[in-house]
PDB file of C-alpha atoms in Angstrom:
ATOM      1  CA  MET A  29      80.194 160.731 107.563  1.00 53.00           C
ATOM      2  CA  GLY A  30      83.873 161.042 106.646  1.00 53.00           C
ATOM      3  CA  LYS A  31      83.057 162.243 103.045  1.00 58.00           C
ATOM      4  CA  LEU A  32      85.619 164.323 101.306  1.00 64.00           C
ATOM      5  CA  ASP A  33      83.621 166.994  99.356  1.00 83.00           C
ATOM      6  CA  LEU A  34      85.570 169.424  97.426  1.00 89.00           C
ATOM      7  CA  ILE A  35      85.185 172.238 100.000  1.00 91.00           C
ATOM      8  CA  THR A  36      86.317 170.009 102.763  1.00 93.00           C
ATOM      9  CA  ILE A  37      89.507 169.272 100.849  1.00 93.00           C
ATOM     10  CA  VAL A  38      90.205 172.971 100.055  1.00 94.00           C
ATOM     11  CA  ILE A  39      89.780 173.831 103.692  1.00 96.00           C
ATOM     12  CA  ILE A  40      91.918 171.111 104.866  1.00 96.00           C
ATOM     13  CA  ALA A  41      94.651 171.973 102.210  1.00 96.00           C
ATOM     14  CA  ALA A  42      94.572 175.456 103.152  1.00 97.00           C
ATOM     15  CA  ASN A  43      95.152 174.627 106.939  1.00 98.00           C
ATOM     16  CA  VAL A  44      97.923 172.256 106.096  1.00 97.00           C
ATOM     17  CA  ILE A  45      99.672 174.610 103.821  1.00 97.00           C
ATOM     18  CA  ILE A  46      99.305 177.797 106.175  1.00 97.00           C
ATOM     19  CA  SER A  47     100.038 175.741 109.253  1.00 97.00           C
ATOM     20  CA  TYR A  48     102.974 174.263 107.706  1.00 97.00           C
ATOM     21  CA  LYS A  49     104.253 177.639 106.802  1.00 97.00           C
ATOM     22  CA  GLY A  50     103.783 178.786 110.353  1.00 96.00           C
ATOM     23  CA  PHE A  51     105.818 175.568 111.782  1.00 96.00           C
ATOM     24  CA  ASN A  52     108.854 176.848 109.896  1.00 94.00           C
ATOM     25  CA  ASP A  53     108.441 180.738 109.811  1.00 96.00           C
ATOM     26  CA  TYR A  54     108.283 182.102 113.429  1.00 95.00           C
ATOM     27  CA  ALA A  55     107.847 185.754 111.860  1.00 96.00           C
ATOM     28  CA  PHE A  56     104.964 184.622 109.696  1.00 97.00           C
ATOM     29  CA  PHE A  57     103.377 182.583 112.952  1.00 97.00           C
ATOM     30  CA  GLU A  58     103.714 185.767 115.098  1.00 96.00           C
ATOM     31  CA  LYS A  59     102.320 188.200 112.495  1.00 96.00           C
ATOM     32  CA  TYR A  60      99.002 186.164 112.067  1.00 96.00           C
ATOM     33  CA  LYS A  61      98.307 184.356 115.182  1.00 96.00           C
ATOM     34  CA  PHE A  62      95.346 185.534 117.307  1.00 94.00           C
ATOM     35  CA  ASN A  63      96.800 187.997 119.947  1.00 95.00           C
ATOM     36  CA  VAL A  64      94.879 190.667 121.812  1.00 95.00           C
ATOM     37  CA  GLY A  65      97.525 193.332 121.648  1.00 95.00           C
ATOM     38  CA  GLY A  66      97.716 193.055 117.922  1.00 95.00           C
ATOM     39  CA  ILE A  67      94.021 193.218 117.460  1.00 95.00           C
ATOM     40  CA  GLN A  68      93.778 196.054 119.676  1.00 94.00           C
ATOM     41  CA  ARG A  69      96.383 197.768 117.458  1.00 94.00           C
ATOM     42  CA  GLY A  70      93.856 197.254 114.563  1.00 94.00           C
ATOM     43  CA  GLU A  71      95.371 193.966 112.941  1.00 96.00           C
ATOM     44  CA  LYS A  72      91.807 192.527 112.547  1.00 95.00           C
ATOM     45  CA  ILE A  73      93.080 190.134 109.933  1.00 96.00           C
ATOM     46  CA  ARG A  74      94.227 187.884 113.054  1.00 96.00           C
ATOM     47  CA  PHE A  75      90.653 187.095 113.779  1.00 94.00           C
ATOM     48  CA  PHE A  76      90.593 184.944 110.461  1.00 95.00           C
ATOM     49  CA  SER A  77      94.130 183.934 109.999  1.00 96.00           C
ATOM     50  CA  ALA A  78      94.544 182.514 113.289  1.00 95.00           C
ATOM     51  CA  GLY A  79      92.024 179.984 112.298  1.00 94.00           C
ATOM     52  CA  PHE A  80      94.410 178.388 109.844  1.00 97.00           C
ATOM     53  CA  LEU A  81      97.553 178.267 111.908  1.00 96.00           C
ATOM     54  CA  HIS A  82      98.352 175.519 114.397  1.00 95.00           C
ATOM     55  CA  VAL A  83     100.782 174.821 117.249  1.00 91.00           C
ATOM     56  CA  ASP A  84     102.186 171.431 115.972  1.00 92.00           C
ATOM     57  CA  MET A  85     101.514 168.753 113.617  1.00 94.00           C
ATOM     58  CA  GLN A  86      99.348 166.864 116.478  1.00 91.00           C
ATOM     59  CA  HIS A  87      97.126 169.913 116.980  1.00 90.00           C
ATOM     60  CA  LEU A  88      96.506 170.102 113.187  1.00 95.00           C
ATOM     61  CA  LEU A  89      95.981 166.471 112.748  1.00 94.00           C
ATOM     62  CA  PHE A  90      93.300 166.401 115.503  1.00 88.00           C
ATOM     63  CA  ASN A  91      91.488 169.477 114.033  1.00 91.00           C
ATOM     64  CA  MET A  92      91.654 168.087 110.514  1.00 94.00           C
ATOM     65  CA  VAL A  93      90.405 164.684 111.409  1.00 90.00           C
ATOM     66  CA  SER A  94      87.634 166.037 113.341  1.00 87.00           C
ATOM     67  CA  LEU A  95      86.696 168.202 110.520  1.00 93.00           C
ATOM     68  CA  TYR A  96      86.834 165.327 108.109  1.00 91.00           C
ATOM     69  CA  PHE A  97      84.499 163.070 110.143  1.00 86.00           C
ATOM     70  CA  PHE A  98      81.731 165.739 110.300  1.00 90.00           C
ATOM     71  CA  ALA A  99      82.184 168.168 107.262  1.00 93.00           C
ATOM     72  CA  GLY A 100      80.422 166.068 104.724  1.00 91.00           C
ATOM     73  CA  SER A 101      76.979 166.033 106.673  1.00 91.00           C
ATOM     74  CA  VAL A 102      77.041 169.812 106.664  1.00 95.00           C
ATOM     75  CA  ALA A 103      78.161 170.160 103.050  1.00 94.00           C
ATOM     76  CA  SER A 104      75.491 167.823 101.962  1.00 92.00           C
ATOM     77  CA  ALA A 105      72.708 169.612 103.930  1.00 94.00           C
ATOM     78  CA  LEU A 106      73.679 173.261 103.255  1.00 95.00           C
ATOM     79  CA  GLY A 107      75.736 173.344 100.055  1.00 93.00           C
ATOM     80  CA  VAL A 108      79.121 175.257  99.777  1.00 93.00           C
ATOM     81  CA  VAL A 109      77.632 178.631 100.583  1.00 94.00           C
ATOM     82  CA  GLY A 110      75.878 177.215 103.703  1.00 96.00           C
ATOM     83  CA  PHE A 111      78.916 175.242 104.755  1.00 96.00           C
ATOM     84  CA  LEU A 112      81.341 178.292 104.547  1.00 96.00           C
ATOM     85  CA  ALA A 113      78.722 180.196 106.523  1.00 97.00           C
ATOM     86  CA  VAL A 114      78.905 177.833 109.328  1.00 97.00           C
ATOM     87  CA  TYR A 115      82.608 177.254 109.000  1.00 98.00           C
ATOM     88  CA  ILE A 116      83.697 180.942 108.772  1.00 97.00           C
ATOM     89  CA  GLY A 117      81.080 182.256 110.990  1.00 97.00           C
ATOM     90  CA  SER A 118      82.050 179.656 113.832  1.00 97.00           C
ATOM     91  CA  LEU A 119      85.891 180.568 113.364  1.00 96.00           C
ATOM     92  CA  MET A 120      85.004 184.396 113.678  1.00 95.00           C
ATOM     93  CA  PHE A 121      82.635 183.971 116.725  1.00 93.00           C
ATOM     94  CA  GLY A 122      85.029 181.739 118.578  1.00 92.00           C
ATOM     95  CA  ASN A 123      87.838 184.428 118.131  1.00 93.00           C
ATOM     96  CA  LEU A 124      85.395 187.253 119.127  1.00 92.00           C
ATOM     97  CA  LEU A 125      84.570 185.216 122.310  1.00 88.00           C
ATOM     98  CA  SER A 126      88.190 184.591 123.125  1.00 88.00           C
ATOM     99  CA  LEU A 127      88.674 188.403 122.733  1.00 92.00           C
ATOM    100  CA  TYR A 128      85.861 188.963 125.046  1.00 88.00           C
ATOM    101  CA  PHE A 129      87.276 186.737 127.856  1.00 82.00           C
ATOM    102  CA  HIS A 130      90.908 188.060 127.289  1.00 87.00           C
ATOM    103  CA  LYS A 131      90.552 191.636 126.268  1.00 89.00           C
ATOM    104  CA  ASN A 132      92.469 192.880 129.156  1.00 89.00           C
ATOM    105  CA  GLU A 133      95.228 190.213 128.578  1.00 90.00           C
ATOM    106  CA  TYR A 134      97.468 192.282 126.047  1.00 91.00           C
ATOM    107  CA  HIS A 135      99.793 189.245 125.420  1.00 90.00           C
ATOM    108  CA  TYR A 136      97.212 186.602 125.260  1.00 89.00           C
ATOM    109  CA  SER A 137      97.599 184.757 122.044  1.00 90.00           C
ATOM    110  CA  ALA A 138      96.093 181.479 120.473  1.00 88.00           C
ATOM    111  CA  VAL A 139      95.818 179.550 117.031  1.00 92.00           C
ATOM    112  CA  GLY A 140      93.866 176.795 115.554  1.00 91.00           C
ATOM    113  CA  ALA A 141      90.787 175.840 113.586  1.00 93.00           C
ATOM    114  CA  SER A 142      89.074 174.469 116.688  1.00 88.00           C
ATOM    115  CA  GLY A 143      86.402 177.276 116.827  1.00 92.00           C
ATOM    116  CA  ALA A 144      85.367 176.442 113.174  1.00 96.00           C
ATOM    117  CA  VAL A 145      85.621 172.668 113.693  1.00 92.00           C
ATOM    118  CA  SER A 146      83.496 172.961 116.801  1.00 89.00           C
ATOM    119  CA  GLY A 147      80.855 174.851 114.841  1.00 94.00           C
ATOM    120  CA  ILE A 148      80.951 172.148 112.184  1.00 95.00           C
ATOM    121  CA  ILE A 149      80.553 169.305 114.618  1.00 90.00           C
ATOM    122  CA  TYR A 150      77.648 171.065 116.298  1.00 90.00           C
ATOM    123  CA  SER A 151      76.040 171.684 112.941  1.00 94.00           C
ATOM    124  CA  ALA A 152      76.508 168.055 111.731  1.00 92.00           C
ATOM    125  CA  ILE A 153      75.005 166.503 114.874  1.00 89.00           C
ATOM    126  CA  LEU A 154      71.977 168.814 114.498  1.00 91.00           C
ATOM    127  CA  PHE A 155      71.519 167.396 111.078  1.00 91.00           C
ATOM    128  CA  ARG A 156      72.669 163.850 111.825  1.00 88.00           C
ATOM    129  CA  PRO A 157      72.046 163.068 115.597  1.00 81.00           C
ATOM    130  CA  ASP A 158      72.075 159.390 114.741  1.00 79.00           C
ATOM    131  CA  MET A 159      75.769 159.502 113.787  1.00 82.00           C
ATOM    132  CA  SER A 160      78.376 157.163 115.370  1.00 78.00           C
ATOM    133  CA  LEU A 161      81.929 157.222 115.371  1.00 73.00           C
ATOM    134  CA  TYR A 162      84.613 154.369 115.478  1.00 67.00           C
ATOM    135  CA  MET A 163      87.813 155.698 117.304  1.00 62.00           C
ATOM    136  CA  PHE A 164      91.020 154.130 117.532  1.00 56.00           C
ATOM    137  CA  MET A 165      91.517 151.493 120.248  1.00 57.00           C
ATOM    138  CA  ILE A 166      87.725 151.677 120.797  1.00 61.00           C
ATOM    139  CA  PRO A 167      85.787 148.760 119.431  1.00 67.00           C
ATOM    140  CA  ILE A 168      82.453 150.217 119.792  1.00 75.00           C
ATOM    141  CA  PRO A 169      80.617 153.024 118.051  1.00 79.00           C
ATOM    142  CA  ILE A 170      80.474 156.321 120.030  1.00 80.00           C
ATOM    143  CA  PRO A 171      77.389 158.451 119.545  1.00 83.00           C
ATOM    144  CA  ALA A 172      78.401 161.900 117.650  1.00 78.00           C
ATOM    145  CA  TYR A 173      76.903 163.928 120.183  1.00 77.00           C
ATOM    146  CA  LEU A 174      78.865 162.544 122.874  1.00 79.00           C
ATOM    147  CA  PHE A 175      82.154 163.107 120.846  1.00 75.00           C
ATOM    148  CA  GLY A 176      80.966 166.818 120.440  1.00 72.00           C
ATOM    149  CA  ILE A 177      80.215 167.241 124.090  1.00 74.00           C
ATOM    150  CA  GLY A 178      83.554 165.734 125.084  1.00 74.00           C
ATOM    151  CA  TYR A 179      85.415 167.910 122.527  1.00 69.00           C
ATOM    152  CA  LEU A 180      83.962 170.897 124.178  1.00 71.00           C
ATOM    153  CA  LEU A 181      84.590 169.708 127.674  1.00 71.00           C
ATOM    154  CA  TYR A 182      88.249 169.364 126.681  1.00 71.00           C
ATOM    155  CA  SER A 183      88.456 173.039 126.048  1.00 68.00           C
ATOM    156  CA  ILE A 184      87.697 173.589 129.805  1.00 66.00           C
ATOM    157  CA  TYR A 185      90.761 171.429 130.747  1.00 70.00           C
ATOM    158  CA  GLY A 186      92.817 173.412 128.216  1.00 68.00           C
ATOM    159  CA  MET A 187      91.555 176.846 129.398  1.00 66.00           C
ATOM    160  CA  LYS A 188      92.286 176.077 133.137  1.00 66.00           C
ATOM    161  CA  ASN A 189      95.798 174.672 132.335  1.00 67.00           C
ATOM    162  CA  ARG A 190      96.660 177.158 129.650  1.00 63.00           C
ATOM    163  CA  ILE A 191      97.700 174.313 127.268  1.00 61.00           C
ATOM    164  CA  GLY A 192      99.921 175.977 124.422  1.00 57.00           C
ATOM    165  CA  ASN A 193      98.794 178.720 122.324  1.00 55.00           C
ATOM    166  CA  ILE A 194      95.529 176.675 121.457  1.00 63.00           C
ATOM    167  CA  GLY A 195      92.381 178.845 121.445  1.00 64.00           C
ATOM    168  CA  HIS A 196      90.313 176.651 123.897  1.00 69.00           C
ATOM    169  CA  ASP A 197      87.914 179.556 124.625  1.00 77.00           C
ATOM    170  CA  ALA A 198      87.252 179.404 120.738  1.00 81.00           C
ATOM    171  CA  HIS A 199      85.995 175.865 120.941  1.00 81.00           C
ATOM    172  CA  PHE A 200      82.809 176.410 122.665  1.00 79.00           C
ATOM    173  CA  GLY A 201      82.649 179.929 120.971  1.00 87.00           C
ATOM    174  CA  GLY A 202      82.713 178.186 117.699  1.00 92.00           C
ATOM    175  CA  ALA A 203      80.197 175.654 118.764  1.00 88.00           C
ATOM    176  CA  ILE A 204      77.710 178.361 119.782  1.00 90.00           C
ATOM    177  CA  GLY A 205      78.376 179.942 116.365  1.00 95.00           C
ATOM    178  CA  GLY A 206      77.672 176.545 114.299  1.00 95.00           C
ATOM    179  CA  TYR A 207      74.664 175.947 116.448  1.00 93.00           C
ATOM    180  CA  VAL A 208      73.056 179.273 116.108  1.00 95.00           C
ATOM    181  CA  ILE A 209      73.955 179.657 112.232  1.00 97.00           C
ATOM    182  CA  THR A 210      72.873 176.230 111.463  1.00 97.00           C
ATOM    183  CA  LEU A 211      69.322 176.908 113.199  1.00 96.00           C
ATOM    184  CA  MET A 212      68.881 180.214 111.546  1.00 96.00           C
ATOM    185  CA  LEU A 213      69.586 178.619 108.310  1.00 97.00           C
ATOM    186  CA  VAL A 214      67.362 175.674 108.706  1.00 96.00           C
ATOM    187  CA  PRO A 215      64.763 176.578 111.473  1.00 95.00           C
ATOM    188  CA  ALA A 216      62.781 173.417 110.519  1.00 94.00           C
ATOM    189  CA  ILE A 217      65.453 171.494 112.812  1.00 94.00           C
ATOM    190  CA  PHE A 218      63.264 172.762 115.864  1.00 92.00           C
ATOM    191  CA  GLN A 219      60.528 170.488 114.562  1.00 90.00           C
ATOM    192  CA  THR A 220      62.659 167.570 113.320  1.00 89.00           C
ATOM    193  CA  ASN A 221      65.410 167.251 115.971  1.00 86.00           C
ATOM    194  CA  LEU A 222      64.084 169.276 118.950  1.00 89.00           C
ATOM    195  CA  LEU A 223      65.601 166.915 121.522  1.00 85.00           C
ATOM    196  CA  MET A 224      68.926 167.187 120.069  1.00 85.00           C
ATOM    197  CA  VAL A 225      68.574 170.914 119.974  1.00 89.00           C
ATOM    198  CA  VAL A 226      67.954 170.987 123.647  1.00 87.00           C
ATOM    199  CA  LEU A 227      70.704 168.531 124.521  1.00 83.00           C
ATOM    200  CA  LEU A 228      73.394 170.426 122.620  1.00 82.00           C
ATOM    201  CA  ALA A 229      72.288 173.683 124.229  1.00 84.00           C
ATOM    202  CA  LEU A 230      73.073 172.257 127.804  1.00 79.00           C
ATOM    203  CA  PRO A 231      76.851 171.789 127.366  1.00 74.00           C
ATOM    204  CA  ILE A 232      76.983 175.158 125.974  1.00 74.00           C
ATOM    205  CA  VAL A 233      75.211 176.639 129.076  1.00 78.00           C
ATOM    206  CA  LEU A 234      77.462 174.537 131.351  1.00 74.00           C
ATOM    207  CA  LEU A 235      80.663 175.476 129.825  1.00 68.00           C
ATOM    208  CA  PHE A 236      79.878 179.232 130.306  1.00 68.00           C
ATOM    209  CA  VAL A 237      79.278 178.524 134.007  1.00 73.00           C
ATOM    210  CA  MET A 238      82.417 176.400 134.425  1.00 65.00           C
ATOM    211  CA  LYS A 239      84.340 179.372 132.440  1.00 60.00           C
ATOM    212  CA  LYS A 240      83.191 181.828 134.927  1.00 63.00           C
ATOM    213  CA  TRP A 241      84.282 179.483 137.785  1.00 62.00           C
ATOM    214  CA  VAL A 242      87.574 179.043 136.052  1.00 53.00           C
ATOM    215  CA  LYS A 243      88.032 182.866 135.803  1.00 55.00           C
ATOM    216  CA  SER A 244      87.019 183.565 139.344  1.00 55.00           C
ATOM    217  CA  ASN A 245      89.454 180.971 140.637  1.00 56.00           C
ATOM    218  CA  ASN A 246      92.251 182.442 138.403  1.00 54.00           C
ATOM    219  CA  CYS A 247      91.830 185.927 139.688  1.00 49.00           C
TER     220      CYS A 247
END
């Protein structure tokens, strides 16, 4: 874990360069962020480009550190093509889910690699359920699956409180994408890690239930 494969370096570099451009160029940020109105006008590039923009340096750092911790396991298991299938597929699925939830909110906007990173996290945990993380200020290892579940639960808080332009809906949309794509590419996981397949499905179901509850309370 925490291995810097070439593909990980390329993706992190792309996120840093494009996000930095967005930090300093308001017109660029507005043109390429996820925006329901823009997408409904036919600007489909926003589905993809929004995944490389971030609100600020903290947002960018959190996503890239999370990607760094988990990307190596996925790249080693699936190779470059498989890794890109999970990363890009999760990014797109997360934004499609955001569009589904907010299709009637013309001005809804969001940015971030969160969907893609969530997909990579879920994919990595399916391959390496034994992984552990050492986080700052916490002297004991944290099971990776707990980090992944917590990462998604934070999205509910973000959705409920509408924190920034961050694509919180895309967090668990991306997780679903990474989960499904990985199982499609390597169905043998059902036999080798069935318990983790079931455990990771539970928060996805829970998050959908909570999302409906959040929407009903915001109506």
